[in-house]
Short mmCIF file of C-alpha atoms in Angstrom, two decimals:
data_model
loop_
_atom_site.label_atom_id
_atom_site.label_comp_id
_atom_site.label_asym_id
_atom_site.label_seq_id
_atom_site.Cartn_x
_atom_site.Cartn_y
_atom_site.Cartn_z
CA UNK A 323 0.00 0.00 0.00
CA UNK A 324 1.45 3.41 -1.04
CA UNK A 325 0.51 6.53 1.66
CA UNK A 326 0.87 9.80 0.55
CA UNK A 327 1.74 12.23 3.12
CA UNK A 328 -0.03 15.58 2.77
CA UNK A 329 1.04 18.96 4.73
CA UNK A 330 0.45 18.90 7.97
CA UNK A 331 -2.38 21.73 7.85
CA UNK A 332 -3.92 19.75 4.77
CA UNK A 333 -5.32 16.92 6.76
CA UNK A 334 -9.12 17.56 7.24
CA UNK A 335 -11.41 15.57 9.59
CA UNK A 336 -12.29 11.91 8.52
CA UNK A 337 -9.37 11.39 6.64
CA UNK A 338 -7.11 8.58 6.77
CA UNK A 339 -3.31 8.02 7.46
CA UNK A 340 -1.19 4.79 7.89
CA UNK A 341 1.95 3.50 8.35
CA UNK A 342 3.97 0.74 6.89
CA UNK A 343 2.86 -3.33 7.15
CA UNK A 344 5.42 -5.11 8.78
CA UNK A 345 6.01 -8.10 10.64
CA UNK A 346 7.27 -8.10 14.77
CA UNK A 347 10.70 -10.82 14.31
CA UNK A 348 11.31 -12.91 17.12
CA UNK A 349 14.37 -10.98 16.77
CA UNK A 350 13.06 -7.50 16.89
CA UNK A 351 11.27 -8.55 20.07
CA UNK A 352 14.54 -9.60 21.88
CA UNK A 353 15.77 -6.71 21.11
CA UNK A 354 13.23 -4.56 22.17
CA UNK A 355 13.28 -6.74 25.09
CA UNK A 356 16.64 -5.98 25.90
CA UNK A 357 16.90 -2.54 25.47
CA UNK A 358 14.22 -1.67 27.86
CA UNK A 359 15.53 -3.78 30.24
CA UNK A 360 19.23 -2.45 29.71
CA UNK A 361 17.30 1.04 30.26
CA UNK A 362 15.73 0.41 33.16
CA UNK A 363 19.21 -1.11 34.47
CA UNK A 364 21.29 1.08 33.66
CA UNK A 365 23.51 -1.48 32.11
CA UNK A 366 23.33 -3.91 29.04
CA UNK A 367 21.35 -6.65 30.25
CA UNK A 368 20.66 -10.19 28.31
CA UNK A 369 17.54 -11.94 27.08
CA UNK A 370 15.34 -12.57 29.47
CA UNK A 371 12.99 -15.49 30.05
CA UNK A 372 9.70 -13.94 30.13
CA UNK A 373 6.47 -13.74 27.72
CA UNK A 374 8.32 -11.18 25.16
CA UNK A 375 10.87 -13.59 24.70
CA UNK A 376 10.30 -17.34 25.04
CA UNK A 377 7.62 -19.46 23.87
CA UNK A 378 7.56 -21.89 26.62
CA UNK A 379 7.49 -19.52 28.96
CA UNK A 380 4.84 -17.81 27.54
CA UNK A 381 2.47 -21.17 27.07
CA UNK A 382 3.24 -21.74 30.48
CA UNK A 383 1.42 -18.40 31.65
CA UNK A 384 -1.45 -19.51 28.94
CA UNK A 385 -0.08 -18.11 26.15
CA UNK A 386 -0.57 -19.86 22.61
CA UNK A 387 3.33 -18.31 21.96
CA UNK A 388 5.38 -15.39 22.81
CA UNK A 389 3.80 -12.01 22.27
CA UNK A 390 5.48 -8.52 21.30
CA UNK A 391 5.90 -6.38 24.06
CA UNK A 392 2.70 -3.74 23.67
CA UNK A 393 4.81 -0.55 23.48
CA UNK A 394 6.50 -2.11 20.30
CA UNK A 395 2.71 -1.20 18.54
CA UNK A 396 2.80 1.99 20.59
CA UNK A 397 5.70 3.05 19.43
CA UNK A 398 4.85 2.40 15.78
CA UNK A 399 2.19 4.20 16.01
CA UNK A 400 3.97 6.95 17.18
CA UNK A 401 6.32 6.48 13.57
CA UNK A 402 3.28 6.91 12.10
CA UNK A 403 2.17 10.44 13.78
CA UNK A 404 6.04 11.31 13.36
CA UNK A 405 5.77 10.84 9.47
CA UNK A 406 2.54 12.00 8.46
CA UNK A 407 3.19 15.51 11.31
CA UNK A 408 6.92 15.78 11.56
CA UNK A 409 8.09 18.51 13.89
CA UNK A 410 4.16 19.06 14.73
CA UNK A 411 3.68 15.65 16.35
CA UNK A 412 7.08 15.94 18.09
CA UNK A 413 6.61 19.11 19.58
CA UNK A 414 3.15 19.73 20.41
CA UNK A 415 1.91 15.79 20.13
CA UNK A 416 -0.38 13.24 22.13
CA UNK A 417 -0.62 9.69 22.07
CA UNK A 418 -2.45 6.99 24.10
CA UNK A 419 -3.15 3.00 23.60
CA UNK A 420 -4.72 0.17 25.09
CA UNK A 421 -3.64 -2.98 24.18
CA UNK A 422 -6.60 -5.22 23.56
CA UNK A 423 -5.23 -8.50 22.07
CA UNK A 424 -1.53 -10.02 22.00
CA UNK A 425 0.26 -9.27 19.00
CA UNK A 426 2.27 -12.40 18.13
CA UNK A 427 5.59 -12.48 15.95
CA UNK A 428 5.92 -12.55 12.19
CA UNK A 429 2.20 -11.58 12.02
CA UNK A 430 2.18 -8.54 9.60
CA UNK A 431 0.93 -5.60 11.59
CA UNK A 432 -0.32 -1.70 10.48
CA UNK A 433 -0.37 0.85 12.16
CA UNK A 434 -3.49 3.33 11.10
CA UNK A 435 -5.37 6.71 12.17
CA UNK A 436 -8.67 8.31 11.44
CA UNK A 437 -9.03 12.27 11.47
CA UNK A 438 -12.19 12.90 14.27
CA UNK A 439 -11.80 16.40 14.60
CA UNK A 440 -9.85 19.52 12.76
CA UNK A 441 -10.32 22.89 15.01
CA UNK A 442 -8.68 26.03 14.13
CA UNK A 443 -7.59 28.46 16.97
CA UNK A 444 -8.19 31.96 17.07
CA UNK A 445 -4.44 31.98 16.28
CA UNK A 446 -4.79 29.89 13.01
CA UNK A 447 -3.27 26.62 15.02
CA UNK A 448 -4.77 23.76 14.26
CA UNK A 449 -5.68 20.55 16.63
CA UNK A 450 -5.99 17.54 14.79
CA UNK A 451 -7.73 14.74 16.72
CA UNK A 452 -7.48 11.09 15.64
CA UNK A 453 -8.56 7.32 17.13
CA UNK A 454 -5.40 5.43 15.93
CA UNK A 455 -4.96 2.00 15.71
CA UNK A 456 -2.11 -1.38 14.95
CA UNK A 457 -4.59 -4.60 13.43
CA UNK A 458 -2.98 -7.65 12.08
CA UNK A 459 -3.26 -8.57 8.22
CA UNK A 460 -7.02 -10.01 9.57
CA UNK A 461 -7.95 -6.37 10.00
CA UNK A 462 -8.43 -7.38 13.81
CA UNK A 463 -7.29 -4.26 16.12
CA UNK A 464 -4.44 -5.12 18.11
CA UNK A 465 -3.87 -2.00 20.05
CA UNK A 466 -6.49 1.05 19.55
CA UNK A 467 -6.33 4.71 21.43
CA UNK A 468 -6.25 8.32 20.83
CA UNK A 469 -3.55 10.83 19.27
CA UNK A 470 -3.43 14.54 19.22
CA UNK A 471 -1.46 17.02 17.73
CA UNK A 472 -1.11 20.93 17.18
CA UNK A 473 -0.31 22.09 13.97
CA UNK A 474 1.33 25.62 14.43
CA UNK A 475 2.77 28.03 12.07
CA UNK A 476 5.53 28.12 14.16
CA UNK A 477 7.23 25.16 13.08
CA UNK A 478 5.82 25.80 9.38
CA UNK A 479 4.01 23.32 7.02
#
């Protein structure tokens, strides 16, 4: 699927934005798995055994396999707000999720957004309100919540 990204001040209310469809690796999990642990530790940690990270583990806490970690989807859909609002979303941008199913590895995920509301301030900013989304290649929503961001002239288009 090809996205075009518009302007940031050309979105208008029920339009639609995505982000790429990729698959969570094993790998990519471990990793993820060990850098937030090596962040909270303050020192480079190793894999863990844990429900990120190893199957058996993770059928043992009635699991059907190991499941990404749920700010892995959180954090693409925070790519996504990053490419389609740049500087916009960075600087003046919201994001909450809820993780409402596991999202198991090499499943091809995307990350997607709906425009509910466009306001203009006084000042010509404008708010840009979206329910944003990760489903699997089922269309099944993996992770759902809420974005915001605040289109200034400021930072420009």
């Amino acid at each position: 699927m090809t996205t075009t990204i518009k302007k940031a001040a050309q979105y208008q209310k029920g339009d639609e934005i995505n982000g790429p469809t990729r698959p969570f690796s094993q790998e990519r999990i471990g990793w993820y798995s060990i850098g937030m642990l090596s962040a909270a530790m303050g020192s480079l940690q190793t894999i863990q055994h844990n429900i990120h990270t190893d199957d058996a583990y993770a059928r043992s806490q009635g699991l059907p396999a190991a499941i990404a970690d749920g700010m892995h989807s959180t954090n693409w859909l925070s790519a996504m707000m990053a490419d389609h609002f740049g500087a916009h979303y960075v600087a003046n941008g919201e994001l909450r999720t809820k993780f409402i199913k596991p999202t198991y590895a090499n499943i091809p995920i995307t990350a997607r957004g709906q425009i509910t509301d466009r306001m203009v301030n006084a000042n010509g900013d404008i708010k840009i309100t979206l329910d944003v989304w990760c489903e699997d290649d089922k269309g099944t929503k993996l992770t759902v919540g809420d974005a915001s961001v605040l289109v200034t002239a400021v930072l420009g288009e």
